[in-house]
PDB file of C-alpha atoms and ligand atoms in Angstrom:
ATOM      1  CA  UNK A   1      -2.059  27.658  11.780  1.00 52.00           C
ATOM      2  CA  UNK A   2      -3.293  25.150  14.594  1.00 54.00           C
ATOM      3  CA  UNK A   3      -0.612  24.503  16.998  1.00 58.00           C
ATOM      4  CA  UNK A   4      -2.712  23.089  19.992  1.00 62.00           C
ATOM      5  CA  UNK A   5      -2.813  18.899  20.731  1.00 64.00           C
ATOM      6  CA  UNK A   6      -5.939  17.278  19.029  1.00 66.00           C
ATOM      7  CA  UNK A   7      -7.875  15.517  22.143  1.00 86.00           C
ATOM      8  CA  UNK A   8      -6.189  12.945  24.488  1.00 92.00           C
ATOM      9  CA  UNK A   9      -6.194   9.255  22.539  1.00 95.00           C
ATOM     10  CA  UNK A  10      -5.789   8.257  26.045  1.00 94.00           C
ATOM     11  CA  UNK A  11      -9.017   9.791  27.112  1.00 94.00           C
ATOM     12  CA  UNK A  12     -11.109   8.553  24.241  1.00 96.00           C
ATOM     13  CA  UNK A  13      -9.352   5.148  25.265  1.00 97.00           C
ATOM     14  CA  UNK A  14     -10.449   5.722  28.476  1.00 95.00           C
ATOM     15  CA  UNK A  15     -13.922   6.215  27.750  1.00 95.00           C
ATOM     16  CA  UNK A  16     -13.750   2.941  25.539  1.00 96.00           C
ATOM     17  CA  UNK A  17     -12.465   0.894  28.034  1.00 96.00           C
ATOM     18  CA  UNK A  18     -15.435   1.907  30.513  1.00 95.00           C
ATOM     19  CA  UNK A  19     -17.831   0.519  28.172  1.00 93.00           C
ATOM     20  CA  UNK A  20     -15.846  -2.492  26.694  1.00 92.00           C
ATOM     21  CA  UNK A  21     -12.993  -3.797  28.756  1.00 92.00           C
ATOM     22  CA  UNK A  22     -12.078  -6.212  25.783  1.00 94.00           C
ATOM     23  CA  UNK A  23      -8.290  -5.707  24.749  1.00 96.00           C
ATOM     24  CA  UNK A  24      -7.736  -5.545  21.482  1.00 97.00           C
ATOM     25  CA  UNK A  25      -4.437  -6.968  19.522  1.00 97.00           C
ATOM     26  CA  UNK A  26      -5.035  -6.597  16.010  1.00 97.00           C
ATOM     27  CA  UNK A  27      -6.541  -3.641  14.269  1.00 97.00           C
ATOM     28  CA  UNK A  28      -7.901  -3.513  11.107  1.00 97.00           C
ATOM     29  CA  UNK A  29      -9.124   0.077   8.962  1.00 96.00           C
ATOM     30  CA  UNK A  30     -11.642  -1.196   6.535  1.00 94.00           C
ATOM     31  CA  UNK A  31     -11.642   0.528   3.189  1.00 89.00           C
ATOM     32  CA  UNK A  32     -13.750   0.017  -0.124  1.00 84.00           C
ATOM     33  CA  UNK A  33     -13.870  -4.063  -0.648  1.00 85.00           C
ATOM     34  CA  UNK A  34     -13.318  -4.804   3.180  1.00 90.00           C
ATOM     35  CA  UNK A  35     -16.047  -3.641   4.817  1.00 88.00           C
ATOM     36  CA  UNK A  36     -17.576  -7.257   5.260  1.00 88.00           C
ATOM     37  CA  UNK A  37     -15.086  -8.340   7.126  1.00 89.00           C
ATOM     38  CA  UNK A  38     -16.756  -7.045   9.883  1.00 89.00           C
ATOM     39  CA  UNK A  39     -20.063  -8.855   9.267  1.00 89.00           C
ATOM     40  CA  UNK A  40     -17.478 -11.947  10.192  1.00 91.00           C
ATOM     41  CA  UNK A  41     -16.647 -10.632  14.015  1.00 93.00           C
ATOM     42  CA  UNK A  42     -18.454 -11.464  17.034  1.00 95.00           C
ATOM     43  CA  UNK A  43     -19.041  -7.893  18.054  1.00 95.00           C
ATOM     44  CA  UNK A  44     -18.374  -7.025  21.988  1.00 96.00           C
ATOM     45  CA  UNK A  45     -19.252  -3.376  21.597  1.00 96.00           C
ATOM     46  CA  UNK A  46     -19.637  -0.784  18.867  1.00 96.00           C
ATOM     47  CA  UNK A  47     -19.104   3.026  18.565  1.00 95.00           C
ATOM     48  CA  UNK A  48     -20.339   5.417  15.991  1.00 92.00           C
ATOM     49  CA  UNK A  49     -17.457   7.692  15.656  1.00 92.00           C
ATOM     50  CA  UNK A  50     -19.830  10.445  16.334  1.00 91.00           C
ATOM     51  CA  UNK A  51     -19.884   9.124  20.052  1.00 93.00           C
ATOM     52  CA  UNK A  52     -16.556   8.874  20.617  1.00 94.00           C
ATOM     53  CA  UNK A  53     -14.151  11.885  21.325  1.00 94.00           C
ATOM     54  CA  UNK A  54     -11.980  13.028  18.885  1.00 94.00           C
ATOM     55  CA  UNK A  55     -13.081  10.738  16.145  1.00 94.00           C
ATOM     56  CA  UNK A  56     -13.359  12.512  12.650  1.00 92.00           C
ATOM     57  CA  UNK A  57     -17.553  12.847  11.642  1.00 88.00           C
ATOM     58  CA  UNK A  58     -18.139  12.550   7.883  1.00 73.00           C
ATOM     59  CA  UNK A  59     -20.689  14.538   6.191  1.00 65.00           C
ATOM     60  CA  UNK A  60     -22.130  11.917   4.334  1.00 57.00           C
ATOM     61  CA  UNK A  61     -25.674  11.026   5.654  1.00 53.00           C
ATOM     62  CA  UNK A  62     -25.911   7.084   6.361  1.00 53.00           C
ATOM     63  CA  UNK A  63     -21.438   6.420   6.015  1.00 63.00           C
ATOM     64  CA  UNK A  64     -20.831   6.886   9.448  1.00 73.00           C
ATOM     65  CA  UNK A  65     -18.114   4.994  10.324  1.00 88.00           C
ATOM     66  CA  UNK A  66     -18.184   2.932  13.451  1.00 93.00           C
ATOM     67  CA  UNK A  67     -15.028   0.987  15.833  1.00 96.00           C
ATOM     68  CA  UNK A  68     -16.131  -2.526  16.050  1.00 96.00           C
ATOM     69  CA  UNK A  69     -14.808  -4.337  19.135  1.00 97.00           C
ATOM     70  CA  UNK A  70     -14.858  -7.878  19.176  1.00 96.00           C
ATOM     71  CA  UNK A  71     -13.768 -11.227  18.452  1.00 95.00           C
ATOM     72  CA  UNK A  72     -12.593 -12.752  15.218  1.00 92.00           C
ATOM     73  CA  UNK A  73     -12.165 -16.876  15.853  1.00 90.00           C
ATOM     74  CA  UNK A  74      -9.095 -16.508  18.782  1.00 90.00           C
ATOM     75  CA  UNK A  75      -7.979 -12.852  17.952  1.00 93.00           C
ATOM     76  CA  UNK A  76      -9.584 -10.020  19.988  1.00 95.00           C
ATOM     77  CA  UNK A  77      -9.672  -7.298  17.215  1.00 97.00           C
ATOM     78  CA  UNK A  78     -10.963  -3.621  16.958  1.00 97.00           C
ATOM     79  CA  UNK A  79     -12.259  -2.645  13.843  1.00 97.00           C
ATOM     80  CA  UNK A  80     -12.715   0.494  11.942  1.00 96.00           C
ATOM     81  CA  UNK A  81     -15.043   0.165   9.403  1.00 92.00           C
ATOM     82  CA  UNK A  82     -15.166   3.014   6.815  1.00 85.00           C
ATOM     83  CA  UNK A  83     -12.657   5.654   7.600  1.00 89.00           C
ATOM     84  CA  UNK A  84     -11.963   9.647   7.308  1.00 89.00           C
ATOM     85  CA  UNK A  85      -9.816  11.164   4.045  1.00 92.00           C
ATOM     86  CA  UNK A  86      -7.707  14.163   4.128  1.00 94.00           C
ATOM     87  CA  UNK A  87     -10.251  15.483   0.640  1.00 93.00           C
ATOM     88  CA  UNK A  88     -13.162  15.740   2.928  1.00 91.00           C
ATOM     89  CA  UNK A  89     -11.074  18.457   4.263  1.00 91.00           C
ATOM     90  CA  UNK A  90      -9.829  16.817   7.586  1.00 93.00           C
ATOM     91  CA  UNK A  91      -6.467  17.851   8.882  1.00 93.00           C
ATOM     92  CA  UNK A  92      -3.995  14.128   8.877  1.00 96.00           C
ATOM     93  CA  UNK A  93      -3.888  14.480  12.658  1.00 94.00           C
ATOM     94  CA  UNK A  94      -7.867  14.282  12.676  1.00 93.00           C
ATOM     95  CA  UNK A  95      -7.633  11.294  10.357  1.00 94.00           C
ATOM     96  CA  UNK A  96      -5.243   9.126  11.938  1.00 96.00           C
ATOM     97  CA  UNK A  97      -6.909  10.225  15.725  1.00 96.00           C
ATOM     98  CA  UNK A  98      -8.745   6.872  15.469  1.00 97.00           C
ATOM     99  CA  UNK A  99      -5.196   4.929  15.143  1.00 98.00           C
ATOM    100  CA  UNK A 100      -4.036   6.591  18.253  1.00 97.00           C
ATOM    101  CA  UNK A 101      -6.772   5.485  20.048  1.00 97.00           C
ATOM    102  CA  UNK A 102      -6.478   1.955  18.556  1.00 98.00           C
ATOM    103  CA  UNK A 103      -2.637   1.972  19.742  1.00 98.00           C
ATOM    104  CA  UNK A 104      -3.917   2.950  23.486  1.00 97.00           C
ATOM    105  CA  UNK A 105      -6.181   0.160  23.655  1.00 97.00           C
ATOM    106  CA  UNK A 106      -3.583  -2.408  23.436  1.00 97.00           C
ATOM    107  CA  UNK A 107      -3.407  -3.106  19.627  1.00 98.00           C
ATOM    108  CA  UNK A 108       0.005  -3.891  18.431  1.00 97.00           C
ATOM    109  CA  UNK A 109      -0.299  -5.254  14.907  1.00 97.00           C
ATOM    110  CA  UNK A 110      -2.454  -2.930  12.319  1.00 98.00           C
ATOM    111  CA  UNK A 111      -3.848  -4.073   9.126  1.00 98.00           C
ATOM    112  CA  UNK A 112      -4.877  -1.288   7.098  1.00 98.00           C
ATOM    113  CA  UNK A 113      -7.169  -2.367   4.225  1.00 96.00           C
ATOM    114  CA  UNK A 114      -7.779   0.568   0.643  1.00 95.00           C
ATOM    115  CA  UNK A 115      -9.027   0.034  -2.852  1.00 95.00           C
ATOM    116  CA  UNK A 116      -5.822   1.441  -5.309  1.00 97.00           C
ATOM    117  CA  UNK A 117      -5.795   2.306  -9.241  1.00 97.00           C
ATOM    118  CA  UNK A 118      -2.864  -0.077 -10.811  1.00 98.00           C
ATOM    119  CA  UNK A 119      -0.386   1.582 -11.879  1.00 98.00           C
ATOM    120  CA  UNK A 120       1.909  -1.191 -12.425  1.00 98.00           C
ATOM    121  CA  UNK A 121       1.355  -2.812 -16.479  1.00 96.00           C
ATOM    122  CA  UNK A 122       1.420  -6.472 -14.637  1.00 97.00           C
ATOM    123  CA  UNK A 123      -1.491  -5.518 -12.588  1.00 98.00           C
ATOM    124  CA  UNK A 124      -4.864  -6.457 -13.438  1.00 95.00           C
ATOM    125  CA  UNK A 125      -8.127  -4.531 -11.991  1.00 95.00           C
ATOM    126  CA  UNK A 126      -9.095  -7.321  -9.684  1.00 95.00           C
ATOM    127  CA  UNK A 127      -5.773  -8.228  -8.192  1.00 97.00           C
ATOM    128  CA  UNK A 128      -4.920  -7.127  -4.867  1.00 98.00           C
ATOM    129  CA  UNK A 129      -1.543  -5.701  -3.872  1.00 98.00           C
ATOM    130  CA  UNK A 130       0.398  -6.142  -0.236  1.00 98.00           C
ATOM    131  CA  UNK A 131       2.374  -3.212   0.518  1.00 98.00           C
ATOM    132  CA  UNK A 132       6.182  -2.752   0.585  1.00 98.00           C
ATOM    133  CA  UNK A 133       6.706   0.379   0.935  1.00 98.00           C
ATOM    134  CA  UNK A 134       4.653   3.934   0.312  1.00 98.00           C
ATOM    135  CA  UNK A 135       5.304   7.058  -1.587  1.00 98.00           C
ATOM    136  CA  UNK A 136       3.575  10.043   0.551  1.00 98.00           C
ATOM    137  CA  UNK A 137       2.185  12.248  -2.180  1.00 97.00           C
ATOM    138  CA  UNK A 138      -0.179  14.334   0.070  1.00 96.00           C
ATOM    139  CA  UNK A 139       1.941  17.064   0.528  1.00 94.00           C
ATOM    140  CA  UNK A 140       1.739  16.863   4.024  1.00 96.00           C
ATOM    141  CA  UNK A 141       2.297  14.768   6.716  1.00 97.00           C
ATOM    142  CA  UNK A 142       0.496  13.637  10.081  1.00 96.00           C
ATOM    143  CA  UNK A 143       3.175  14.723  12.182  1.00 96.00           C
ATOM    144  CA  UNK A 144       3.265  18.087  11.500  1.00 93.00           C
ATOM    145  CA  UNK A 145       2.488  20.074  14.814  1.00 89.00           C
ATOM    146  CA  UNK A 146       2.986  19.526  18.252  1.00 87.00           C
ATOM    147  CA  UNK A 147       4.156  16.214  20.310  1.00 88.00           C
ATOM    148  CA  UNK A 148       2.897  14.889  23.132  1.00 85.00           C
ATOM    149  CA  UNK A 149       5.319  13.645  25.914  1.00 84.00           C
ATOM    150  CA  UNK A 150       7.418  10.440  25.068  1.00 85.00           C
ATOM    151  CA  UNK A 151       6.359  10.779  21.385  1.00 88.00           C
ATOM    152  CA  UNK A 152       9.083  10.703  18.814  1.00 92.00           C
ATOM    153  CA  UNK A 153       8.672  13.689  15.936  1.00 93.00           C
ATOM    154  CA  UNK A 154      11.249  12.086  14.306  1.00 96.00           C
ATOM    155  CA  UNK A 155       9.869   8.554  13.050  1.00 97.00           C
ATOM    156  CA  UNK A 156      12.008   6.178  10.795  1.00 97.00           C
ATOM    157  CA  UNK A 157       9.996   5.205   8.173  1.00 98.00           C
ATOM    158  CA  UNK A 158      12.739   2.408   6.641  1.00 97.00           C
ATOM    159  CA  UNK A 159      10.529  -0.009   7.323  1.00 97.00           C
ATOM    160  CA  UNK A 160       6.900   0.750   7.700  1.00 98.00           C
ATOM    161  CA  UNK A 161       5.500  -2.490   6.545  1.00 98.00           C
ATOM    162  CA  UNK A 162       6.141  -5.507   8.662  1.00 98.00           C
ATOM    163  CA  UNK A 163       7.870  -8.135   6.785  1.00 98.00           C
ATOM    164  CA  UNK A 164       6.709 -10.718   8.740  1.00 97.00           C
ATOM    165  CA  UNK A 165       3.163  -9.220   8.287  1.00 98.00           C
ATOM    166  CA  UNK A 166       3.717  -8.730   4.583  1.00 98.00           C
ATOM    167  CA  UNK A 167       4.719 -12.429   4.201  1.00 97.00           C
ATOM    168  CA  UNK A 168       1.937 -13.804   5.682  1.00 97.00           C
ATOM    169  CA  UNK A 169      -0.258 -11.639   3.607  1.00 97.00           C
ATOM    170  CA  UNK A 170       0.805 -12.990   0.718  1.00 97.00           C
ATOM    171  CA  UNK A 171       0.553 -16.372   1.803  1.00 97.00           C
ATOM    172  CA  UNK A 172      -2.954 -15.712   2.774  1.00 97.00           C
ATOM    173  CA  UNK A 173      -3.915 -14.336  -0.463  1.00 97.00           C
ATOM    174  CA  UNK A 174      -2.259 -17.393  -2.635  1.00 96.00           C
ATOM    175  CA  UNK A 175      -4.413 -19.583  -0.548  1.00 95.00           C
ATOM    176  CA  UNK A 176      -7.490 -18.013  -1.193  1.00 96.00           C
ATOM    177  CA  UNK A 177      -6.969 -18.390  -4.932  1.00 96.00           C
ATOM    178  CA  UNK A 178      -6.150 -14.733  -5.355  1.00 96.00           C
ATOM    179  CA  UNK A 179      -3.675 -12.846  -7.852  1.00 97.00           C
ATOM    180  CA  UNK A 180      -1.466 -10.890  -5.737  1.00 98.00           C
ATOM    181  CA  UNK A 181       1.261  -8.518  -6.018  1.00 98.00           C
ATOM    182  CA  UNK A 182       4.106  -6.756  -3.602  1.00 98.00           C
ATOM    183  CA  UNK A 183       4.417  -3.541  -4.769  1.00 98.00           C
ATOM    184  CA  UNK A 184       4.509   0.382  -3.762  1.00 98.00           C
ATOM    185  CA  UNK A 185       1.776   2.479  -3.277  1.00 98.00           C
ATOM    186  CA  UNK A 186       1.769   5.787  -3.501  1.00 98.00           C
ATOM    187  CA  UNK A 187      -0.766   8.034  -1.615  1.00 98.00           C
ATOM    188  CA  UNK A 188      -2.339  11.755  -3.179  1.00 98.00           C
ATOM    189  CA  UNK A 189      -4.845  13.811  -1.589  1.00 95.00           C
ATOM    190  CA  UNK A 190      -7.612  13.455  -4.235  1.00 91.00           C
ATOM    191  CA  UNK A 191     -10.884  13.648  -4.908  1.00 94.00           C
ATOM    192  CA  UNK A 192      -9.920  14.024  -8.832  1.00 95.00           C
ATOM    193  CA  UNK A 193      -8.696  11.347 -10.195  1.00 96.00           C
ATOM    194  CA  UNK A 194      -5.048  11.732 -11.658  1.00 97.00           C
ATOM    195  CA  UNK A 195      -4.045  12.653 -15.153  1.00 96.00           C
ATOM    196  CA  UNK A 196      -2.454  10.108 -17.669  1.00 95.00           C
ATOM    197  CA  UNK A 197       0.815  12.433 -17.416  1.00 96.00           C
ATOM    198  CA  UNK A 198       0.762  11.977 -13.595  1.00 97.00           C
ATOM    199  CA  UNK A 199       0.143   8.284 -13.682  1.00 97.00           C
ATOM    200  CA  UNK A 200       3.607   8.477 -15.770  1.00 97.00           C
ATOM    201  CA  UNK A 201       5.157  10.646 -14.108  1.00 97.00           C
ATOM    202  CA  UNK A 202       4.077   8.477 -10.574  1.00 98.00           C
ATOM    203  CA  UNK A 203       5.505   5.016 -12.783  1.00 97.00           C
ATOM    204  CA  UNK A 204       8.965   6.639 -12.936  1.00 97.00           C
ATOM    205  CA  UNK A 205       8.999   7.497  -9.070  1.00 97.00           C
ATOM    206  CA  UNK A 206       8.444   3.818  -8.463  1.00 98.00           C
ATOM    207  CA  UNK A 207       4.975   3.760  -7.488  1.00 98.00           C
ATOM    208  CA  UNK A 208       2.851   0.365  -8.322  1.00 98.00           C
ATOM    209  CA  UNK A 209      -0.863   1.718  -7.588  1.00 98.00           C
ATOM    210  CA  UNK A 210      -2.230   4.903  -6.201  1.00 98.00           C
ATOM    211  CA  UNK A 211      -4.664   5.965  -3.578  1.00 97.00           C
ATOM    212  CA  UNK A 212      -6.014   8.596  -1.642  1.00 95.00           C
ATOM    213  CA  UNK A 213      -5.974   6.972   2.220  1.00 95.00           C
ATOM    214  CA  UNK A 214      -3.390   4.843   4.190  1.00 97.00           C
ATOM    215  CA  UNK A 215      -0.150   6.286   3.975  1.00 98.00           C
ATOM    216  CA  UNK A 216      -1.451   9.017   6.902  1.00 98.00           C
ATOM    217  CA  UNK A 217      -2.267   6.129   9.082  1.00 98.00           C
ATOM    218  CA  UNK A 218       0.720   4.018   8.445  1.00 98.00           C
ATOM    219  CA  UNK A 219       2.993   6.800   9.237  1.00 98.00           C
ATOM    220  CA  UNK A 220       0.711   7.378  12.978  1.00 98.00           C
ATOM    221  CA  UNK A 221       0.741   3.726  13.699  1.00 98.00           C
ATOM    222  CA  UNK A 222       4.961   4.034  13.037  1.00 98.00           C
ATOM    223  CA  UNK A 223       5.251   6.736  15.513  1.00 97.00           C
ATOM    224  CA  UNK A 224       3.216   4.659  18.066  1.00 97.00           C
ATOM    225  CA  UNK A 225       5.397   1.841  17.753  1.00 97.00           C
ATOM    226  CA  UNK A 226       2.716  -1.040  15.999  1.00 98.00           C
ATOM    227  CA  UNK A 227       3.664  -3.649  13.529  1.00 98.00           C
ATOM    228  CA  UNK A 228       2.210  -2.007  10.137  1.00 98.00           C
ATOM    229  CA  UNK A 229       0.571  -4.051   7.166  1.00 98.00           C
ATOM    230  CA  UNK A 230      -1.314  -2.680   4.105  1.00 98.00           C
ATOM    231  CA  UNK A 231      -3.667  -4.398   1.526  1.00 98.00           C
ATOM    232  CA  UNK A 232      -5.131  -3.060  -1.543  1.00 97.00           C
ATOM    233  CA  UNK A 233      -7.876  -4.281  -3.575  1.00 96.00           C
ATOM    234  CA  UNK A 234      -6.973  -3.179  -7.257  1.00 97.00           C
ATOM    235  CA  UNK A 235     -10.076  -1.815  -8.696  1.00 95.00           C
ATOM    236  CA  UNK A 236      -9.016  -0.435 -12.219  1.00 96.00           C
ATOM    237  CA  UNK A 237      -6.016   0.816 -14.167  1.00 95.00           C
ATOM    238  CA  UNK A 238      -5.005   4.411 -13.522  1.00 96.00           C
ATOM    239  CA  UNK A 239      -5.477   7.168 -15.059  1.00 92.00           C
ATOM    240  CA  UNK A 240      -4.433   6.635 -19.231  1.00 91.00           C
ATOM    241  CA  UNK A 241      -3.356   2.462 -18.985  1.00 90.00           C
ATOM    242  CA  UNK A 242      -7.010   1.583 -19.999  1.00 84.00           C
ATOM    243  CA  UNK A 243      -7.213   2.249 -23.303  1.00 81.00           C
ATOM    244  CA  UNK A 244      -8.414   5.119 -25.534  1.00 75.00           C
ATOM    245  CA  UNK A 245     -11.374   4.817 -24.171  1.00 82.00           C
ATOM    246  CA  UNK A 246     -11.022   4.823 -20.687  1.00 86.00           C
ATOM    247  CA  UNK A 247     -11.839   6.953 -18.047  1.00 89.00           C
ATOM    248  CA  UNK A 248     -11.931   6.604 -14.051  1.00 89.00           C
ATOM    249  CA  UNK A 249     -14.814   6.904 -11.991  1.00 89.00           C
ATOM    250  CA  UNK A 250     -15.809   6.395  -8.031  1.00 91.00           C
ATOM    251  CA  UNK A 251     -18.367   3.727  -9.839  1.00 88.00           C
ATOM    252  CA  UNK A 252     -16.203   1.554 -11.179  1.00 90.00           C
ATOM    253  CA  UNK A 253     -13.979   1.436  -8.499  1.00 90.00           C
ATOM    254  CA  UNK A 254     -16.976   0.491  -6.080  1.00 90.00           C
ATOM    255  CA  UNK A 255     -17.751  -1.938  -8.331  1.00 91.00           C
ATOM    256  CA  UNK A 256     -14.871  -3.729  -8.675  1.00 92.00           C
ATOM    257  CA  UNK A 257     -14.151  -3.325  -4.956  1.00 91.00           C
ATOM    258  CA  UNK A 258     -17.635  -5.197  -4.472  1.00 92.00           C
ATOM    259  CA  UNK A 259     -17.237  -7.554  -7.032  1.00 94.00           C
ATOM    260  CA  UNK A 260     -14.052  -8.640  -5.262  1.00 95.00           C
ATOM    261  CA  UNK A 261     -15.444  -7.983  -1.834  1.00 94.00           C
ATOM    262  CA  UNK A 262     -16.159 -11.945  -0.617  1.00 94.00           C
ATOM    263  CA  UNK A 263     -12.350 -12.871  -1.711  1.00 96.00           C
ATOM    264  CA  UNK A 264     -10.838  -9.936   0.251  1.00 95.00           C
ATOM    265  CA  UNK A 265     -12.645 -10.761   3.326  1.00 95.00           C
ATOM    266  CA  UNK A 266     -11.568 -14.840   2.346  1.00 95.00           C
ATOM    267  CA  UNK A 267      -7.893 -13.233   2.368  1.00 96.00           C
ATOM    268  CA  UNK A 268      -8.477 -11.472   5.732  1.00 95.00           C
ATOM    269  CA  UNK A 269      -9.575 -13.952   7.631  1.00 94.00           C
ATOM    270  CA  UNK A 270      -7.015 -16.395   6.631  1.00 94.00           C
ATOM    271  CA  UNK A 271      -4.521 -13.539   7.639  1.00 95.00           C
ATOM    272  CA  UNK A 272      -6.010 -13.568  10.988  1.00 94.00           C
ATOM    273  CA  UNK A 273      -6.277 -16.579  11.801  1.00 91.00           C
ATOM    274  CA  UNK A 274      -2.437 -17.687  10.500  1.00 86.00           C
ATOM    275  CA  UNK A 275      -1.036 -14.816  12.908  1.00 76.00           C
ATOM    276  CA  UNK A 276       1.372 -15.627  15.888  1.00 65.00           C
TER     277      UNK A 276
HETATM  278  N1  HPA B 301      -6.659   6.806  -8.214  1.00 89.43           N
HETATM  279  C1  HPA B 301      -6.709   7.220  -6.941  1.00 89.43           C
HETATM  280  N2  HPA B 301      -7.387   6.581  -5.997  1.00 89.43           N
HETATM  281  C2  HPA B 301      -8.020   5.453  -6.330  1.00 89.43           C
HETATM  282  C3  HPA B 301      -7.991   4.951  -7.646  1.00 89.43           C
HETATM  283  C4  HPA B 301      -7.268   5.670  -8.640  1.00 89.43           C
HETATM  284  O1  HPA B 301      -7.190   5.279  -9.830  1.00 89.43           O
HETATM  285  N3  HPA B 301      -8.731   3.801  -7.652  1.00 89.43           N
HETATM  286  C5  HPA B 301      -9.178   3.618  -6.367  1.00 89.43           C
HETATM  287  N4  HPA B 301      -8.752   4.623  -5.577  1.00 89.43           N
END
């Protein structure tokens, strides 16, 4: 078992700042759907997370993911685009480094962006969902291990997602024309898919969709003391609510996600630029 502090957020910070003294306030962790939403910043400076300490480095040749520094309209924002999950064998501290590092910049609202199987029979593949509230289904959690000094191990997690944040999500969305939902999502470690008895079994816990990312990182940005918001792009019924037919694959979810890719980023950007 690892019991030794992951690298100082506060040095990779560091090192950020030297290059780019731009402070951010908003962060946003791009997932499947969201990744254009980048193409609509005015960059300042960007990092392979390769470059930076700390940062968790993907195997897949040509996904690196990269922080994004710059300007969206009035907001300074920092960016992650593409992100680390716990079944490409990361450790959840590893993962949610990059959300440390976002909190030491100077961020203090966090939009964190996934694409989610519906679980919920109102949903339709298509919709998008603004979460209320999580289920952690990883089996583990981020703060397992050592603190660092003036950290809190013991984070209330009563109210993760902003409500402020949450309203004006689903504001945005009605305004860009889109179907959206409130509901919970509930995160498992993947890569299969889940099982039609799981997807049932997941409907009686309360869960509305399910997902393999964003739960780690909501719970980090908690402990660090940032306003929390979560959006999910609903890319196709789970596991057993599509029919006889049906089955799930990574295709159709990227699919979907890409087919609803110019709305999400529509949705975004009309969150950003309604904020305080
Ligand atoms: N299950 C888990 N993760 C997902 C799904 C799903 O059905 N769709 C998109 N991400």
């Amino acid at each position: 078992m690892r019991r030794t502090l992951t690298p100082d957020p506060n040095a990779t910070a560091e090192l950020i700042r030297r290059r780019c003294p731009l402070v951010p306030t908003v962060g946003l962790v791009l997932g499947s759907g969201f990744a254009r939403l980048a193409e609509t910043v005015t960059p300042v400076a960007e990092f392979a997370f390769r470059d930076l300490p700390g940062f968790p480095v993907g195997s897949v040749p040509g996904h690196q993911p990269r922080l994004l520094l710059g300007h969206w309209q009035q907001t300074t924002v920092a960016v992650l685009r593409g992100r680390a999950h716990y079944y490409e064998g990361f450790e959840l501290s590893e993962i949610t480094f990059p959300i440390r590092v976002l909190a030491a910049l100077g961020i203090s609202q966090l939009l964190l962006t996934n694409a989610a199987g519906a679980i919920n029979r109102r949903y339709r593949p298509g919709d998008f969902m603004v979460l209320s509230d999580h289920i952690n289904g990883l089996g583990a959690n981020p703060l397992r291990g050592p603190v660092r000094e003036g950290q809190q191990r013991f984070v209330d997690l009563t109210q993760v997602y902003d409500p402020e944040l949450q309203h004006r999500l689903l504001r945005s969305a009605q305004a860009v024309g889109a179907r959206v939902h409130s509901g919970v999502y509930l995160a498992v470690s993947g890569p299969s898919y889940e099982t039609p008895a799981e997807i049932r079994a997941f409907r009686r816990w309360g869960a509305d969709a399910v997902g393999m990312s964003t739960v780690p990182e909501a719970i980090v940005a908690r402990q660090c003391g940032l306003q929390v918001a979560g959006l999910s792009c609903l890319t196709n019924a789970a596991a057993g609510l599509g029919g006889p037919q049906q089955t799930v694959s990574h295709e159709e979810v990227l699919a979907m996600a890409r087919a609803r890719e110019q709305v999400a980023t529509q949705l975004v950007g009309t969150f950003l630029t309604t904020g305080p």
